[in-house]
Amino acid sequence: MDMELEKEIELLEWQCDNALRLRCPLVARKYQRMIDELAKESRNRSMNDKKRKDE
């Protein structure tokens, strides 16, 4: 995983946890969607890198 993406996901996870502690489930869901999108992007990057190495 790219270090930049990893740090961004870590920050979003912290914000999501904080929103849950403050009883803001809608905000927490927003952060979780952002985390999921970044994780998906990271997986796509790693799959593309793997395909390039195989060629």
Coordinates of N, CA and C in Angstrom, one line a residue:
M1 N 0.8 -1.2 0.0 CA 0.0 0.0 0.0 C 0.9 1.2 0.0
D2 N 0.5 2.2 -0.7 CA 1.2 3.5 -0.8 C 1.2 4.1 0.6
M3 N 2.3 4.7 1.0 CA 2.4 5.3 2.3 C 1.5 6.5 2.4
E4 N 1.3 7.2 1.4 CA 0.4 8.4 1.4 C -1.0 8.0 1.7
L5 N -1.4 7.0 0.9 CA -2.8 6.4 1.1 C -3.0 5.8 2.5
E6 N -2.0 5.1 3.0 CA -2.0 4.5 4.3 C -2.2 5.6 5.4
K7 N -1.5 6.7 5.3 CA -1.6 7.8 6.3 C -3.0 8.4 6.2
E8 N -3.5 8.6 5.0 CA -4.8 9.2 4.8 C -5.9 8.3 5.4
I9 N -5.8 7.0 5.1 CA -6.8 6.1 5.7 C -6.7 6.1 7.2
E10 N -5.5 6.1 7.7 CA -5.4 6.1 9.2 C -6.0 7.4 9.8
L11 N -5.8 8.5 9.2 CA -6.5 9.8 9.6 C -8.0 9.7 9.5
L12 N -8.5 9.1 8.4 CA -9.9 9.0 8.3 C -10.5 8.0 9.3
E13 N -9.8 7.0 9.6 CA -10.2 6.0 10.6 C -10.3 6.7 12.0
W14 N -9.4 7.5 12.3 CA -9.4 8.3 13.6 C -10.6 9.2 13.6
Q15 N -10.8 9.9 12.5 CA -12.0 10.8 12.5 C -13.3 10.1 12.6
C16 N -13.4 8.9 11.9 CA -14.6 8.1 12.0 C -14.8 7.6 13.5
D17 N -13.8 7.2 14.1 CA -13.9 6.7 15.5 C -14.3 7.9 16.4
N18 N -13.8 9.1 16.1 CA -14.1 10.2 16.9 C -15.5 10.6 16.7
A19 N -16.0 10.6 15.5 CA -17.4 10.9 15.2 C -18.4 9.9 15.9
L20 N -18.0 8.6 16.0 CA -18.8 7.7 16.7 C -18.8 7.9 18.2
R21 N -17.7 8.4 18.7 CA -17.7 8.7 20.2 C -18.6 9.9 20.5
L22 N -18.6 10.8 19.5 CA -19.5 12.0 19.7 C -20.9 11.8 19.3
R23 N -21.2 10.5 19.0 CA -22.6 10.1 18.6 C -23.1 10.8 17.3
C24 N -22.2 10.8 16.3 CA -22.5 11.3 15.0 C -22.4 10.2 14.0
P25 N -23.4 9.3 13.9 CA -23.3 8.2 13.0 C -23.2 8.5 11.5
L26 N -23.9 9.6 11.1 CA -23.9 10.0 9.7 C -22.5 10.5 9.3
V27 N -21.9 11.2 10.2 CA -20.5 11.7 9.9 C -19.6 10.5 9.8
A28 N -19.8 9.6 10.8 CA -18.9 8.4 10.8 C -19.1 7.6 9.5
R29 N -20.3 7.4 9.0 CA -20.5 6.7 7.7 C -19.9 7.4 6.6
K30 N -19.9 8.8 6.6 CA -19.2 9.5 5.5 C -17.7 9.2 5.5
Y31 N -17.1 9.2 6.7 CA -15.7 8.8 6.8 C -15.4 7.4 6.3
Q32 N -16.3 6.5 6.7 CA -16.2 5.1 6.3 C -16.2 4.9 4.8
R33 N -17.1 5.7 4.2 CA -17.2 5.6 2.7 C -15.9 6.1 2.1
M34 N -15.3 7.2 2.7 CA -14.1 7.7 2.2 C -13.0 6.6 2.3
I35 N -12.9 6.0 3.5 CA -12.0 4.9 3.7 C -12.1 3.8 2.7
D36 N -13.3 3.4 2.5 CA -13.6 2.3 1.5 C -13.1 2.7 0.1
E37 N -13.4 3.9 -0.3 CA -12.9 4.4 -1.6 C -11.4 4.4 -1.7
L38 N -10.7 4.8 -0.7 CA -9.3 4.8 -0.7 C -8.7 3.4 -0.7
A39 N -9.3 2.5 0.0 CA -8.9 1.1 0.0 C -9.1 0.5 -1.3
K40 N -10.2 0.8 -2.0 CA -10.5 0.3 -3.3 C -9.5 0.8 -4.3
E41 N -9.1 2.1 -4.2 CA -8.1 2.7 -5.1 C -6.8 2.0 -4.9
S42 N -6.4 1.8 -3.6 CA -5.2 1.1 -3.3 C -5.1 -0.3 -3.9
R43 N -6.2 -1.0 -3.8 CA -6.3 -2.4 -4.4 C -6.1 -2.3 -5.9
N44 N -6.8 -1.4 -6.5 CA -6.7 -1.2 -8.0 C -5.2 -0.9 -8.4
R45 N -4.6 0.0 -7.6 CA -3.2 0.3 -7.9 C -2.3 -0.9 -7.8
S46 N -2.5 -1.7 -6.8 CA -1.6 -2.9 -6.6 C -1.9 -3.9 -7.7
M47 N -3.1 -4.1 -8.1 CA -3.5 -5.0 -9.2 C -2.8 -4.5 -10.5
N48 N -2.9 -3.2 -10.8 CA -2.3 -2.7 -12.0 C -0.8 -2.9 -12.0
D49 N -0.2 -2.7 -10.8 CA 1.3 -2.9 -10.7 C 1.6 -4.3 -10.9
K50 N 0.8 -5.2 -10.4 CA 1.1 -6.7 -10.6 C 1.0 -7.1 -12.0
K51 N 0.0 -6.5 -12.7 CA -0.2 -6.8 -14.1 C 1.0 -6.3 -15.0
R52 N 1.5 -5.2 -14.6 CA 2.6 -4.6 -15.3 C 3.9 -5.5 -15.2
K53 N 4.0 -6.0 -14.0 CA 5.2 -6.9 -13.7 C 5.1 -8.2 -14.5
D54 N 3.9 -8.7 -14.6 CA 3.7 -9.9 -15.3 C 4.0 -9.8 -16.9
E55 N 3.8 -8.6 -17.4 CA 4.0 -8.4 -18.8 C 5.4 -8.4 -19.3

